[in-house]
């Protein structure tokens, strides 16, 4: 089995993760309690991509709108479509990140880190520029760490004996929405 076959075979895991993350974020009004970190705001924003089918017959549907109006995406889940990509806002403390998470490849696009300094306060001094670059790297790492920890939570749940109960709650959430 080559790498492409392995990726194609395991793409369901990322799709399940993003669907589970949407469910978990709505379960507690947008907050996901990450062990050792605390509450992180996870808001699915106005862009969700669903897909249906396999191989050459795969179809994609883009659902856009306000978070509360994602009824088309929810209907798609009820019809068996898989959540393939979502625009997500993460919030922790005073910081907010916006990113697009592509489920099957588990990669990020359009990552927007929090603004920590007003443009008028920025200096062209090389030490200040270096400081801003290091801060930006740190902010990227914090966002990736939060997503990694939520993926760890998902895997712990997915591999636990309680997964069947979690799956029942998730299916009820999809059905009731």
Short mmCIF file of C-alpha atoms in Angstrom, two decimals:
data_model
loop_
_atom_site.label_atom_id
_atom_site.label_comp_id
_atom_site.label_asym_id
_atom_site.label_seq_id
_atom_site.Cartn_x
_atom_site.Cartn_y
_atom_site.Cartn_z
CA UNK A 1 0.00 0.00 0.00
CA UNK A 2 1.52 3.34 -0.98
CA UNK A 3 1.22 6.66 0.84
CA UNK A 4 -1.65 7.93 -1.33
CA UNK A 5 -3.69 4.81 -0.53
CA UNK A 6 -3.00 5.20 3.20
CA UNK A 7 -4.08 8.87 3.13
CA UNK A 8 -7.24 8.00 1.20
CA UNK A 9 -8.03 5.16 3.62
CA UNK A 10 -7.58 7.33 6.75
CA UNK A 11 -9.30 10.52 5.56
CA UNK A 12 -12.42 9.59 7.53
CA UNK A 13 -10.60 10.22 10.81
CA UNK A 14 -10.07 13.93 10.10
CA UNK A 15 -13.66 14.27 8.93
CA UNK A 16 -14.91 12.62 12.10
CA UNK A 17 -12.67 14.90 14.17
CA UNK A 18 -13.97 18.13 12.64
CA UNK A 19 -17.58 16.94 12.98
CA UNK A 20 -16.95 15.94 16.59
CA UNK A 21 -15.29 19.33 17.25
CA UNK A 22 -18.35 21.17 15.88
CA UNK A 23 -20.55 19.02 18.17
CA UNK A 24 -18.31 19.61 21.20
CA UNK A 25 -18.22 23.36 20.62
CA UNK A 26 -22.01 23.57 20.50
CA UNK A 27 -22.46 21.22 23.46
CA UNK A 28 -21.12 23.91 25.84
CA UNK A 29 -22.12 27.09 24.01
CA UNK A 30 -18.90 27.40 22.01
CA UNK A 31 -16.45 26.41 24.76
CA UNK A 32 -14.40 23.23 24.66
CA UNK A 33 -12.77 22.25 27.96
CA UNK A 34 -9.28 20.99 27.15
CA UNK A 35 -7.70 19.06 30.04
CA UNK A 36 -4.75 20.99 31.44
CA UNK A 37 -5.62 24.12 29.43
CA UNK A 38 -9.21 24.99 30.28
CA UNK A 39 -11.95 26.45 28.16
CA UNK A 40 -11.15 27.38 24.57
CA UNK A 41 -13.76 29.08 22.42
CA UNK A 42 -14.32 27.15 19.19
CA UNK A 43 -16.68 28.84 16.78
CA UNK A 44 -17.48 27.42 13.37
CA UNK A 45 -17.66 30.46 11.17
CA UNK A 46 -19.46 31.16 7.98
CA UNK A 47 -17.77 28.65 5.68
CA UNK A 48 -18.12 24.85 5.74
CA UNK A 49 -17.31 22.44 2.92
CA UNK A 50 -19.10 19.08 2.86
CA UNK A 51 -18.40 16.20 0.53
CA UNK A 52 -20.21 13.11 -0.53
CA UNK A 53 -19.17 10.03 -2.48
CA UNK A 54 -15.84 8.41 -3.28
CA UNK A 55 -13.19 8.70 -5.95
CA UNK A 56 -14.25 10.35 -9.20
CA UNK A 57 -17.88 10.54 -8.09
CA UNK A 58 -17.04 12.73 -5.08
CA UNK A 59 -19.22 15.85 -4.86
CA UNK A 60 -18.57 18.94 -2.77
CA UNK A 61 -21.01 21.45 -1.32
CA UNK A 62 -19.98 24.79 0.15
CA UNK A 63 -22.23 26.12 2.91
CA UNK A 64 -21.87 29.75 3.86
CA UNK A 65 -23.70 31.95 6.31
CA UNK A 66 -23.69 33.02 9.90
CA UNK A 67 -22.72 30.39 12.47
CA UNK A 68 -26.29 30.16 13.75
CA UNK A 69 -27.58 29.75 10.22
CA UNK A 70 -25.54 26.74 9.17
CA UNK A 71 -28.74 24.81 8.63
CA UNK A 72 -27.66 23.74 5.13
CA UNK A 73 -24.48 22.19 6.55
CA UNK A 74 -26.45 20.49 9.30
CA UNK A 75 -28.90 19.13 6.74
CA UNK A 76 -25.95 17.85 4.73
CA UNK A 77 -24.66 15.95 7.77
CA UNK A 78 -28.10 14.38 8.23
CA UNK A 79 -27.99 13.27 4.59
CA UNK A 80 -24.66 11.52 5.12
CA UNK A 81 -22.30 14.16 3.74
CA UNK A 82 -18.93 14.43 5.46
CA UNK A 83 -17.50 17.65 6.89
CA UNK A 84 -14.33 18.21 4.83
CA UNK A 85 -13.32 21.79 5.62
CA UNK A 86 -14.37 24.49 8.06
CA UNK A 87 -13.43 28.05 8.91
CA UNK A 88 -12.91 28.10 12.68
CA UNK A 89 -12.28 30.82 15.27
CA UNK A 90 -10.30 29.74 18.32
CA UNK A 91 -10.30 31.97 21.37
CA UNK A 92 -8.23 31.63 24.50
CA UNK A 93 -7.91 34.44 27.00
CA UNK A 94 -7.52 37.70 25.12
CA UNK A 95 -6.33 36.02 21.90
CA UNK A 96 -8.33 34.92 18.86
CA UNK A 97 -7.11 32.90 15.91
CA UNK A 98 -8.97 32.29 12.67
CA UNK A 99 -8.05 29.35 10.48
CA UNK A 100 -9.42 26.99 7.89
CA UNK A 101 -9.02 23.34 8.83
CA UNK A 102 -9.09 20.80 6.01
CA UNK A 103 -10.16 17.53 7.58
CA UNK A 104 -8.90 14.79 5.28
CA UNK A 105 -5.31 16.09 5.13
CA UNK A 106 -5.45 17.67 8.60
CA UNK A 107 -3.85 20.83 7.32
CA UNK A 108 -4.48 24.51 7.92
CA UNK A 109 -5.05 27.36 5.53
CA UNK A 110 -5.47 31.09 5.99
CA UNK A 111 -4.28 31.15 9.59
CA UNK A 112 -4.83 34.59 11.10
CA UNK A 113 -3.05 35.17 14.40
CA UNK A 114 -4.16 37.67 17.03
CA UNK A 115 -2.99 41.24 16.61
CA UNK A 116 -0.91 42.03 19.66
CA UNK A 117 0.30 45.53 18.82
CA UNK A 118 -1.23 48.54 17.07
CA UNK A 119 0.33 49.32 13.69
CA UNK A 120 1.29 52.79 14.93
CA UNK A 121 3.36 51.20 17.72
CA UNK A 122 5.41 49.02 15.35
CA UNK A 123 9.03 50.02 14.82
CA UNK A 124 11.41 49.26 11.93
CA UNK A 125 14.23 48.66 14.39
CA UNK A 126 15.76 45.22 13.56
CA UNK A 127 15.35 44.04 17.15
CA UNK A 128 11.67 45.04 17.09
CA UNK A 129 11.12 43.28 13.74
CA UNK A 130 12.82 40.15 15.09
CA UNK A 131 10.63 40.33 18.20
CA UNK A 132 7.46 40.55 16.07
CA UNK A 133 8.56 37.55 13.97
CA UNK A 134 9.27 35.46 17.07
CA UNK A 135 5.92 36.51 18.56
CA UNK A 136 4.13 35.52 15.34
CA UNK A 137 5.82 32.09 15.39
CA UNK A 138 4.79 31.66 19.02
CA UNK A 139 1.18 32.55 18.18
CA UNK A 140 1.14 29.99 15.33
CA UNK A 141 2.51 27.36 17.68
CA UNK A 142 -0.15 28.16 20.28
CA UNK A 143 -2.94 27.68 17.70
CA UNK A 144 -1.43 24.39 16.51
CA UNK A 145 -1.04 23.24 20.11
CA UNK A 146 -4.74 23.93 20.82
CA UNK A 147 -5.83 21.97 17.73
CA UNK A 148 -3.42 19.14 18.62
CA UNK A 149 -4.85 18.96 22.14
CA UNK A 150 -8.42 18.88 20.84
CA UNK A 151 -7.41 16.11 18.40
CA UNK A 152 -5.88 14.25 21.36
CA UNK A 153 -9.21 14.61 23.22
CA UNK A 154 -11.03 13.25 20.17
CA UNK A 155 -8.70 10.26 19.87
CA UNK A 156 -8.99 9.51 23.59
CA UNK A 157 -12.76 9.57 23.27
CA UNK A 158 -12.75 7.67 19.94
CA UNK A 159 -10.61 4.87 21.41
CA UNK A 160 -12.39 4.66 24.76
CA UNK A 161 -15.13 2.30 25.84
CA UNK A 162 -17.46 5.34 26.06
CA UNK A 163 -17.21 6.06 22.30
CA UNK A 164 -20.58 4.40 21.58
CA UNK A 165 -22.29 6.80 24.04
CA UNK A 166 -20.44 9.79 22.56
CA UNK A 167 -21.46 8.63 19.08
CA UNK A 168 -25.11 8.42 20.18
CA UNK A 169 -24.94 12.01 21.52
CA UNK A 170 -23.28 13.18 18.30
CA UNK A 171 -25.91 11.48 16.12
CA UNK A 172 -28.67 13.03 18.25
CA UNK A 173 -27.05 16.46 17.83
CA UNK A 174 -26.98 15.98 14.04
CA UNK A 175 -30.57 14.74 14.00
CA UNK A 176 -31.94 17.49 16.26
CA UNK A 177 -30.25 20.40 14.50
#
